[in-house]
Short mmCIF file of N, CA and C in Angstrom, two decimals:
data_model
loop_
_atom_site.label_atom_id
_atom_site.label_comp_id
_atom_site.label_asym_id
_atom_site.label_seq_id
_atom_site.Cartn_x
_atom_site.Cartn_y
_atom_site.Cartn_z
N UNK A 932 24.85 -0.62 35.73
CA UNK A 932 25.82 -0.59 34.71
C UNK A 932 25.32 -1.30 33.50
N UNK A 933 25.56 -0.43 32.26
CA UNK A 933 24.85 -1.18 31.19
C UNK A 933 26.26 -1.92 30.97
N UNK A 934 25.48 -2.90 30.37
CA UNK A 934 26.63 -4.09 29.38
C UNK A 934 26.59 -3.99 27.91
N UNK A 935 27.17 -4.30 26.98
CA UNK A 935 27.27 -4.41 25.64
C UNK A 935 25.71 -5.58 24.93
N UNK A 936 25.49 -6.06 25.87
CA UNK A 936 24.36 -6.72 25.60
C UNK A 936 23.24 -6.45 25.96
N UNK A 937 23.19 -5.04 26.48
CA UNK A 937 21.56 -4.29 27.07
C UNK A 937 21.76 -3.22 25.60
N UNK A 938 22.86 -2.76 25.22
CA UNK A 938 22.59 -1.60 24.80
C UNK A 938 22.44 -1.97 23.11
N UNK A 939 22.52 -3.47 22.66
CA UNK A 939 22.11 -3.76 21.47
C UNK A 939 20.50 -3.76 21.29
N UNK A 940 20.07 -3.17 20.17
CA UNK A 940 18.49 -3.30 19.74
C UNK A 940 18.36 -3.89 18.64
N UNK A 941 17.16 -4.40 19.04
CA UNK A 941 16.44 -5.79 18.06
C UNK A 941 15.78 -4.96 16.82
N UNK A 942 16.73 -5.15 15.25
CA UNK A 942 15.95 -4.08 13.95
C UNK A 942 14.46 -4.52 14.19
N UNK A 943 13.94 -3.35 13.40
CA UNK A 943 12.29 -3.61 13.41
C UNK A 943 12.31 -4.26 12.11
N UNK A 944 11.52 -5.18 12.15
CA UNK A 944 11.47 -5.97 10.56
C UNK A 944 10.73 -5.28 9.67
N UNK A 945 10.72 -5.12 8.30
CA UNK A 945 10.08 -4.34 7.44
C UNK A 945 9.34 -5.23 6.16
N UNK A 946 9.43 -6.31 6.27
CA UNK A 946 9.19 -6.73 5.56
C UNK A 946 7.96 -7.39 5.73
N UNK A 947 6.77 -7.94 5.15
CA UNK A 947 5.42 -7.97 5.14
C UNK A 947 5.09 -9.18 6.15
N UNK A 948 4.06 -9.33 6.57
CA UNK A 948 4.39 -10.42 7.71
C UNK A 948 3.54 -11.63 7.15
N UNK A 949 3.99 -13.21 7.73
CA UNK A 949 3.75 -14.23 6.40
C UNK A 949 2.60 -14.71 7.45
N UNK A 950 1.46 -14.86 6.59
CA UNK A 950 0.11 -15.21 7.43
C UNK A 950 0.20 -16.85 7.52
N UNK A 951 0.06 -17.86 9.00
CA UNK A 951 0.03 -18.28 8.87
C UNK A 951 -1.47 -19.68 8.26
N UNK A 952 -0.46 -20.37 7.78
CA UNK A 952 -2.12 -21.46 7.14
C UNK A 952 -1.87 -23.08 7.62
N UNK A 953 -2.57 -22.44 9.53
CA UNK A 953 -2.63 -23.95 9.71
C UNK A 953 -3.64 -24.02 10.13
N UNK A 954 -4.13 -25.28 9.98
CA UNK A 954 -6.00 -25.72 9.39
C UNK A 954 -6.50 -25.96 10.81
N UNK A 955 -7.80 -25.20 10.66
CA UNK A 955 -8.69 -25.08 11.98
C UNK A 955 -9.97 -26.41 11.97
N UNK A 956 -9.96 -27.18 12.57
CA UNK A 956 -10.79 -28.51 12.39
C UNK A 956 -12.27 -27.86 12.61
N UNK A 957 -12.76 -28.51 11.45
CA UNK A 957 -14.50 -27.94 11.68
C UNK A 957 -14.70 -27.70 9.92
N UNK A 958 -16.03 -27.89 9.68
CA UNK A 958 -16.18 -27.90 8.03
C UNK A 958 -16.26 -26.46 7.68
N UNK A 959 -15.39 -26.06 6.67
CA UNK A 959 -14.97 -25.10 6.10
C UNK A 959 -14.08 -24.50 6.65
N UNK A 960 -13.32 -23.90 8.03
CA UNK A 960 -12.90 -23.54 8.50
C UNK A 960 -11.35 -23.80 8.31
N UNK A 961 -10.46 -22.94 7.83
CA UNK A 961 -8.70 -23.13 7.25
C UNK A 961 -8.80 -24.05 6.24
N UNK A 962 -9.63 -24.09 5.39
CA UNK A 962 -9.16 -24.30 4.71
C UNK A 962 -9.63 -23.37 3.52
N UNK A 963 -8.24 -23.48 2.07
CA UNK A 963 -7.91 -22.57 1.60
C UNK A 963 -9.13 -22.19 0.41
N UNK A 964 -8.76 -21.00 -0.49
CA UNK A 964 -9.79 -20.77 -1.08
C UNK A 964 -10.07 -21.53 -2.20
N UNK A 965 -8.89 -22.28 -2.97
CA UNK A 965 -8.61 -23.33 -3.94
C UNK A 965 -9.73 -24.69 -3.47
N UNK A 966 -9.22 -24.69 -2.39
CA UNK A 966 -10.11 -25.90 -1.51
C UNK A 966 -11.31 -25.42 -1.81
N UNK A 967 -11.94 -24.34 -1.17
CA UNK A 967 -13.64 -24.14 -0.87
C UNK A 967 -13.88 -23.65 -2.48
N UNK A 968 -13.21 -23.57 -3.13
CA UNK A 968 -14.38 -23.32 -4.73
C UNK A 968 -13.92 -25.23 -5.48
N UNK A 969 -13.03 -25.62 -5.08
CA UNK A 969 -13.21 -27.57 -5.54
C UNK A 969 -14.40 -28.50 -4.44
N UNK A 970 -14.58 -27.57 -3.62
CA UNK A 970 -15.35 -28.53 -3.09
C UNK A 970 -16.78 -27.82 -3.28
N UNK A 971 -17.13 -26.46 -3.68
CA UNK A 971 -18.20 -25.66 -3.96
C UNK A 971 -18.57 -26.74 -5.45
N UNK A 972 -17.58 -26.75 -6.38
CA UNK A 972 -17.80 -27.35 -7.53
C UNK A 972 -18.21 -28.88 -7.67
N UNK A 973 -18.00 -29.64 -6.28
CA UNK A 973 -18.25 -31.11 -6.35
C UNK A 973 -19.76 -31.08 -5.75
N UNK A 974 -19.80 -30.06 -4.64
CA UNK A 974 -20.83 -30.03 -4.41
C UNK A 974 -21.95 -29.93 -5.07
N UNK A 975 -21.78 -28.62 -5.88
CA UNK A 975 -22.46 -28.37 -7.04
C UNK A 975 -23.02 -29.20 -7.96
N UNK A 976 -21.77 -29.64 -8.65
CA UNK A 976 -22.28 -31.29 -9.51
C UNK A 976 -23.13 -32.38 -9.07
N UNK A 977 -22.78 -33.01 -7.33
CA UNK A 977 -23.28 -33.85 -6.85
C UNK A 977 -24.94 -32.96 -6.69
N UNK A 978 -25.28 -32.17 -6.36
CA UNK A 978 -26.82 -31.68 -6.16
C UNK A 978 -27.08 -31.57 -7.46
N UNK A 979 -26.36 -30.62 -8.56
CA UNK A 979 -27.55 -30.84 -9.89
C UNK A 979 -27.61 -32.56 -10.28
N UNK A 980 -26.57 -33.17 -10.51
CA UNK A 980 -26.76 -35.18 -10.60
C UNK A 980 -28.15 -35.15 -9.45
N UNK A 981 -28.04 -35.07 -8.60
CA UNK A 981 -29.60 -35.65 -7.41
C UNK A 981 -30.40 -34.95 -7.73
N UNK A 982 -30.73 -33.69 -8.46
CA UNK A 982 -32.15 -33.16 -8.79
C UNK A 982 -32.49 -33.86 -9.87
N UNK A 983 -31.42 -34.27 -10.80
CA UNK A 983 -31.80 -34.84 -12.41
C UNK A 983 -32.47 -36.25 -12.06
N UNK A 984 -31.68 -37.10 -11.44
CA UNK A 984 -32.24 -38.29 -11.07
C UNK A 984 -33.28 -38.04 -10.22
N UNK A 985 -34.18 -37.41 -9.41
CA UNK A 985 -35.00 -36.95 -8.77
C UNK A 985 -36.08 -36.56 -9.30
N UNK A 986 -35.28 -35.40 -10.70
CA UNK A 986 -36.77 -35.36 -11.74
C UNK A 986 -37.19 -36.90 -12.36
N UNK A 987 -36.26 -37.33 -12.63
CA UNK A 987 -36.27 -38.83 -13.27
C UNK A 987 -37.66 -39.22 -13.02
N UNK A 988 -37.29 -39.83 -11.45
CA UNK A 988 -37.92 -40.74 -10.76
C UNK A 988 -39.42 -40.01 -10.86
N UNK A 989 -39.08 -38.70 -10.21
CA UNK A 989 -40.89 -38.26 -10.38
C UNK A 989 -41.79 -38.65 -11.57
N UNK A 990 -40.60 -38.12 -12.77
CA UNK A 990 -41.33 -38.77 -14.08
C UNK A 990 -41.88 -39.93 -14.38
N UNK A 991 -40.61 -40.85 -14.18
CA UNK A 991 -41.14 -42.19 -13.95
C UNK A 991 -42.42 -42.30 -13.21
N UNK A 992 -42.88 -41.88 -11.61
CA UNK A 992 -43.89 -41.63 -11.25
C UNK A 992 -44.94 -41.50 -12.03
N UNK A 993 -44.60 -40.61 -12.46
CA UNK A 993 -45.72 -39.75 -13.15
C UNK A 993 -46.57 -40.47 -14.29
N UNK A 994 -45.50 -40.88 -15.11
CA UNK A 994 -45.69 -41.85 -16.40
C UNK A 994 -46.65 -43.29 -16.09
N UNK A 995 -46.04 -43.66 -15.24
CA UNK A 995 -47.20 -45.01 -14.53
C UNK A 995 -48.51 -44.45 -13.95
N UNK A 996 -48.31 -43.41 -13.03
CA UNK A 996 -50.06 -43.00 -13.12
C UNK A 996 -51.07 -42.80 -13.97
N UNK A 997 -50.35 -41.84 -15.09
CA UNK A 997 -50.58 -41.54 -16.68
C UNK A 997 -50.99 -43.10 -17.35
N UNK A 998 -50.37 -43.88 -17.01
CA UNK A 998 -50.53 -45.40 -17.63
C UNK A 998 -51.98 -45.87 -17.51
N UNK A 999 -51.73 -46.08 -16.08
CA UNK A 999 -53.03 -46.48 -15.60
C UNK A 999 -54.20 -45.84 -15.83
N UNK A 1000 -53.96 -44.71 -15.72
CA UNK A 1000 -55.41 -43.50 -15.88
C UNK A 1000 -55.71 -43.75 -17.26
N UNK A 1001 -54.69 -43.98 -18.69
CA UNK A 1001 -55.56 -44.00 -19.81
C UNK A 1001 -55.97 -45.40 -20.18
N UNK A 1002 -55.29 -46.03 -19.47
CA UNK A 1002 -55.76 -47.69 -19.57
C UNK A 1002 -57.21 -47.67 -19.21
N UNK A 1003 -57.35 -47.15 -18.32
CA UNK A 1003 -58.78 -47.35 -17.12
C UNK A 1003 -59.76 -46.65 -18.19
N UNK A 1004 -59.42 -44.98 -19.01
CA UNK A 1004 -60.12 -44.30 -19.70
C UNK A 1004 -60.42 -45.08 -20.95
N UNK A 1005 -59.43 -45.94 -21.19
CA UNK A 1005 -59.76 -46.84 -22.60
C UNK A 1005 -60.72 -48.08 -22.24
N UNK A 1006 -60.32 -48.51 -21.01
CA UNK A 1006 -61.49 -49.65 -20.91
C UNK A 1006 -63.27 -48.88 -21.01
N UNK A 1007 -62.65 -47.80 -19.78
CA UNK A 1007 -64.22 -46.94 -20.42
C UNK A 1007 -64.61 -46.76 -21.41
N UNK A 1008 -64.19 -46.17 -22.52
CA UNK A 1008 -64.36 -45.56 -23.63
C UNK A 1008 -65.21 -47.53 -24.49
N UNK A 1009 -64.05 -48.53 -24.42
CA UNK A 1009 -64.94 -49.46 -24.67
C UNK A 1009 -66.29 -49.89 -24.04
N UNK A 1010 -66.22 -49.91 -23.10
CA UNK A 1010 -67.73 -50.55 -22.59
C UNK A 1010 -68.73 -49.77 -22.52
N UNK A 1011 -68.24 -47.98 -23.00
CA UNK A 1011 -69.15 -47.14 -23.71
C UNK A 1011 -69.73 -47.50 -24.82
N UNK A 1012 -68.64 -47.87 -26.05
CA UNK A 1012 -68.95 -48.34 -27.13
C UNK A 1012 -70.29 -49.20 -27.13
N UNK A 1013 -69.77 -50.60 -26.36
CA UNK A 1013 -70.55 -51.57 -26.55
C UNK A 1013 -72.13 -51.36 -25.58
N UNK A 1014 -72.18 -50.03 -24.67
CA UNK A 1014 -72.98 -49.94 -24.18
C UNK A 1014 -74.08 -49.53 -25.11
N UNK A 1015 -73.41 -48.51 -26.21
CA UNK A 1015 -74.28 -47.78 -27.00
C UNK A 1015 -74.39 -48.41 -28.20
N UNK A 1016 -74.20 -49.33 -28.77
CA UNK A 1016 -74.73 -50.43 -29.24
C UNK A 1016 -75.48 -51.17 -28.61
N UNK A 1017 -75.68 -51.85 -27.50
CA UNK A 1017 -76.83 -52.17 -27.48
C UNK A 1017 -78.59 -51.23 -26.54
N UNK A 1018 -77.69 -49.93 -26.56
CA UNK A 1018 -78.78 -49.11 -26.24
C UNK A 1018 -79.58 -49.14 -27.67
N UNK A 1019 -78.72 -49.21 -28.89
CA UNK A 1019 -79.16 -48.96 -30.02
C UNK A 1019 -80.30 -50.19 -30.87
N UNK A 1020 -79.46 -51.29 -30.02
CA UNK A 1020 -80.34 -52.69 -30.59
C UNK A 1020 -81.57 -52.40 -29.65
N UNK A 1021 -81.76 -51.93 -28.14
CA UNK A 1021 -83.36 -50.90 -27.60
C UNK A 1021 -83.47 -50.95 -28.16
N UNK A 1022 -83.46 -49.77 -28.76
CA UNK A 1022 -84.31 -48.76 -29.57
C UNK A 1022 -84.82 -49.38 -30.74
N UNK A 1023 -84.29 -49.98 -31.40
CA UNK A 1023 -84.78 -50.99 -32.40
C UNK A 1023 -85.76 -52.05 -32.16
N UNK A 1024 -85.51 -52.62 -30.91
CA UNK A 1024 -86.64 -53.33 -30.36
C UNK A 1024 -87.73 -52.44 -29.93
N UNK A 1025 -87.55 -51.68 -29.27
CA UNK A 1025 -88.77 -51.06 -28.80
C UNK A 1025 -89.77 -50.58 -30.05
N UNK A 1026 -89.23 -50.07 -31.28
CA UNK A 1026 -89.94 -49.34 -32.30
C UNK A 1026 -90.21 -50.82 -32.94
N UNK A 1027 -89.56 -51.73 -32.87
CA UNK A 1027 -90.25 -53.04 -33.49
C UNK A 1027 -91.78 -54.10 -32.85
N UNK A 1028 -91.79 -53.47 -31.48
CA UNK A 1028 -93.15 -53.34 -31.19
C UNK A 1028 -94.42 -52.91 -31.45
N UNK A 1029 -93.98 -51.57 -32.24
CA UNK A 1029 -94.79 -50.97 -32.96
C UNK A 1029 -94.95 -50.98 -34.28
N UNK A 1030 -93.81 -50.85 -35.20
CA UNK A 1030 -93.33 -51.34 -36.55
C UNK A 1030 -92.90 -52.55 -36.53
N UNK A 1031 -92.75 -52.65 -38.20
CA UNK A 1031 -92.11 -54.20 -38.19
C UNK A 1031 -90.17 -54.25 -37.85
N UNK A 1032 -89.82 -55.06 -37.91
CA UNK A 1032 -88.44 -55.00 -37.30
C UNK A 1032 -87.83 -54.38 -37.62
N UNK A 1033 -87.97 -54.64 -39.61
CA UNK A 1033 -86.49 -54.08 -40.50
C UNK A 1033 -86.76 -52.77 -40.44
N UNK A 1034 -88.14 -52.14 -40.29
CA UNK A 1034 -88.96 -50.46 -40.33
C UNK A 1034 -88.22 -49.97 -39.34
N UNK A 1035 -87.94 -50.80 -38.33
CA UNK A 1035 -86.95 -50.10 -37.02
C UNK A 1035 -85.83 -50.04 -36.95
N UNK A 1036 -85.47 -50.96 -37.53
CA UNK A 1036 -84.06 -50.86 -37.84
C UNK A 1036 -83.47 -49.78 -38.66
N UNK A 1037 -84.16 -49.48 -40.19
CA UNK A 1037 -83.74 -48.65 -41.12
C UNK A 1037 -84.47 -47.36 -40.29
N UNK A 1038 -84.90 -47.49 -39.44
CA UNK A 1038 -85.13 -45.70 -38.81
C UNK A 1038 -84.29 -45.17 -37.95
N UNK A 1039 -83.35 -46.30 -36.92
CA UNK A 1039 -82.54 -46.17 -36.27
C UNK A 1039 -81.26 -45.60 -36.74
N UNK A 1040 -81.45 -46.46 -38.01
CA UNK A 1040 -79.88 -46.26 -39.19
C UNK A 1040 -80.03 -45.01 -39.21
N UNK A 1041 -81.08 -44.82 -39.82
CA UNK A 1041 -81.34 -43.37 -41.09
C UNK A 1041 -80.75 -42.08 -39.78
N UNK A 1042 -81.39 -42.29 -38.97
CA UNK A 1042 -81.21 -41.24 -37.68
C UNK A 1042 -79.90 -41.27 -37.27
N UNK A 1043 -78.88 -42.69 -37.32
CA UNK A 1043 -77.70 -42.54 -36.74
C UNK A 1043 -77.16 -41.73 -37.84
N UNK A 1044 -77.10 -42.08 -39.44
CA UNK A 1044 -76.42 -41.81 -40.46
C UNK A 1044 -76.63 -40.19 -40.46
N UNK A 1045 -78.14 -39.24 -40.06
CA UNK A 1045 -78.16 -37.94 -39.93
C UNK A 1045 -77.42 -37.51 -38.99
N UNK A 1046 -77.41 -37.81 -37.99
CA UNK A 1046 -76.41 -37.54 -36.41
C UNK A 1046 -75.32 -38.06 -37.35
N UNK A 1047 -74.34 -38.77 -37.78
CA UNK A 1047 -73.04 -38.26 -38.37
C UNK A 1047 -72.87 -37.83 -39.54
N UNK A 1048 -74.03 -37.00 -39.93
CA UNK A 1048 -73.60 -36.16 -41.49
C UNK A 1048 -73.41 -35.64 -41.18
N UNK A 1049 -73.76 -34.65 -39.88
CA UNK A 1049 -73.81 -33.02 -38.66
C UNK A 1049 -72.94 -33.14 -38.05
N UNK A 1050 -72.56 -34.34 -37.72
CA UNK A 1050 -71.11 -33.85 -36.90
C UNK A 1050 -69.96 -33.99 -38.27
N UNK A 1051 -70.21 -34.63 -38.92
CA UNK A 1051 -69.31 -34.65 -39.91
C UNK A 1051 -69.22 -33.12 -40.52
N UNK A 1052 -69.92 -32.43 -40.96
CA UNK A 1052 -69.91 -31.24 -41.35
C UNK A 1052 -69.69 -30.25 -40.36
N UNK A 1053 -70.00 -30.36 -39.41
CA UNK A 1053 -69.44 -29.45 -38.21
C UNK A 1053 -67.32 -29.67 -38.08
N UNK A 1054 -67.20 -30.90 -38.28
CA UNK A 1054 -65.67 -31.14 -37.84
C UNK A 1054 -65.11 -30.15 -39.70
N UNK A 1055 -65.87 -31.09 -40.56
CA UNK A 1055 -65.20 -30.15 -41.55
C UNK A 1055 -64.77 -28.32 -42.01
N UNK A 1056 -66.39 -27.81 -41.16
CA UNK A 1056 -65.96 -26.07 -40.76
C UNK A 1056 -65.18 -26.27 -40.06
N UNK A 1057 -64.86 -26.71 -38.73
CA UNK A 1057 -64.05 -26.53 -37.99
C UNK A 1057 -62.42 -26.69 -38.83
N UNK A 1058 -62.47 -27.80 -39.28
CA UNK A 1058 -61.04 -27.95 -39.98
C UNK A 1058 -60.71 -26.62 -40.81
N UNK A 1059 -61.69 -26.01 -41.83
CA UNK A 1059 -61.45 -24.85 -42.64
C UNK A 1059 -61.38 -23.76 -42.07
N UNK A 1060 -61.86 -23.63 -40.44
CA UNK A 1060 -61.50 -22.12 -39.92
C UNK A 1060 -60.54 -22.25 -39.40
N UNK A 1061 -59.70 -23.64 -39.36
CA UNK A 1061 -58.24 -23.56 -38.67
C UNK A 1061 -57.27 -23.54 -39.89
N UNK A 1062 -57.89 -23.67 -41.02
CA UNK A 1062 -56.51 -23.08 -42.02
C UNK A 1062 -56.79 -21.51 -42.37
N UNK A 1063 -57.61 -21.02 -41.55
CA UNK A 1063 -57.41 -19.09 -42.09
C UNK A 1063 -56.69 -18.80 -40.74
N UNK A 1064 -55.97 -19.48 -39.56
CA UNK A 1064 -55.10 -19.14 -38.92
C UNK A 1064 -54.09 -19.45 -39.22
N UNK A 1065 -53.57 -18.60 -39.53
CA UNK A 1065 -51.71 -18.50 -39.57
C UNK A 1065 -50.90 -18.42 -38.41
N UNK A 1066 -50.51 -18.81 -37.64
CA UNK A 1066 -49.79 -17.85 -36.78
C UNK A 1066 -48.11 -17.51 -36.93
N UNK A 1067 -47.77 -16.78 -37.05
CA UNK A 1067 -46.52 -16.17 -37.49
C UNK A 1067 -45.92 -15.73 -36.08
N UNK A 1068 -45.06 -16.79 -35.72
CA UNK A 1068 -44.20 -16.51 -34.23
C UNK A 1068 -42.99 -15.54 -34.32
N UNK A 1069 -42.45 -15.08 -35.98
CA UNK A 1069 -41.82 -14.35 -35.85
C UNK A 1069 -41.96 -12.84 -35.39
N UNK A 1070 -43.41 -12.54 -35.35
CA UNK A 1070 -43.74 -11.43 -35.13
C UNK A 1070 -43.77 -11.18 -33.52
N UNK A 1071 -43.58 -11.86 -33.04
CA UNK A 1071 -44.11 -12.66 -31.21
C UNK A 1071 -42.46 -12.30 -31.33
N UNK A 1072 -41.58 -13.17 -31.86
CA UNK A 1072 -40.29 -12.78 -31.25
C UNK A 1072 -40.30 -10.93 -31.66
N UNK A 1073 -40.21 -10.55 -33.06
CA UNK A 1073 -39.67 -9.01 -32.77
C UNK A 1073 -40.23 -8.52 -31.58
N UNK A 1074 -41.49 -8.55 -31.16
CA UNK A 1074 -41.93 -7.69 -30.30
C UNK A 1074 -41.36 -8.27 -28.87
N UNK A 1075 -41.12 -9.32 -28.18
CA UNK A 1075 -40.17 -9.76 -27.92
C UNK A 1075 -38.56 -8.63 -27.50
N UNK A 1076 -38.17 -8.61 -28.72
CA UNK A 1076 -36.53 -8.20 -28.63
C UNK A 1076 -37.21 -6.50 -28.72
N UNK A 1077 -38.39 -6.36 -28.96
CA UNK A 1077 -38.16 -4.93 -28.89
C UNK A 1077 -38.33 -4.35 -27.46
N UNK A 1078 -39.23 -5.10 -27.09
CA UNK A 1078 -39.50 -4.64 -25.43
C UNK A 1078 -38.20 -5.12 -24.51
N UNK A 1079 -37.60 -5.59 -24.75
CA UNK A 1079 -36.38 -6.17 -24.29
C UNK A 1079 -35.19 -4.97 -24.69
N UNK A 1080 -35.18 -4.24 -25.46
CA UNK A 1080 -34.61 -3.24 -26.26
C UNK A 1080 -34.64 -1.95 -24.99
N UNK A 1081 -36.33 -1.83 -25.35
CA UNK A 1081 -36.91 -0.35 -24.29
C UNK A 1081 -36.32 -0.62 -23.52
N UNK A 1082 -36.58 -1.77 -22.24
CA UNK A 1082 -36.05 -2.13 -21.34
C UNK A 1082 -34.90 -1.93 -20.69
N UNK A 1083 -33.77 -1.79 -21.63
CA UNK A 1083 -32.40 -1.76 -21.24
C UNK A 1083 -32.16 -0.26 -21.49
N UNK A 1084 -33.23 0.24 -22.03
CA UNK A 1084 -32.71 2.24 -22.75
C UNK A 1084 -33.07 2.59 -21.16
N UNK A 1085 -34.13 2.04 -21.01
CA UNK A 1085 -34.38 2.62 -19.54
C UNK A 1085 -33.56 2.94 -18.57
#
């Protein structure tokens, strides 16, 4: 025998069904999309901040090796100097064995003073064939934006 309470039916609901949002423990997991692009964005910030300070430091690195290396190249470069000065007071002695002193001396001169008239005149061509270069970078960019142009017709 039916009763008044078998023969009622349950409406079908029509209306959209509400998803629920309760948070699944574990990193990233329930939580929402607001969440994962604020924490994409902290993340973000915090790694480019640690590469910048990272380049830093390398630099810093870098700069103290650089230190040392031209320090070391400058002490060289002096005790070159003073080496070749007194290679030069040699040579003056040695030809003063044979000549008289000052004869060696003013031959040493005369020879240093030719060795820098030649390089002196060599640096000066050099200086005058670098003012018949122009270089005109605007021409570097058109060609530039033009191949960049083709590029995109393609």
């Amino acid at each position: 025998m039916s009763t008044a309470a078998d023969s009622t039916t349950t409406p079908v609901s029509t209306t959209t069904p509400v998803v629920e949002t309760t948070r699944v423990p574990g990193p990233g997991k329930g939580r929402t999309l607001g969440e994962l692009v604020a924490s994409l964005s902290t993340q973000f910030s915090t790694l480019v901040r640690d590469e910048l300070q990272l380049a830093q430091a390398q630099l810093a690195e870098k700069g103290k090796r650089l230190g040392a290396g031209a320090g070391f190249l400058g002490a060289a470069a002096l005790v070159a100097f003073y080496g070749g000065g007194v290679l030069l007071a040699a040579a003056v002695l040695g030809l003063a064995t044979v000549l008289p002193a000052w004869l060696s001396a003013l031959i040493v001169g005369v020879v240093l003073m030719i060795i820098a008239g030649i390089a002196a005149m060599l640096g000066k061509k050099k200086i005058d064939a670098s003012k018949e270069f122009a270089p005109k970078p605007q021409e570097g960019f058109k060609e530039d934006v033009d191949a960049v142009k083709k590029g995109i017709q393609k």
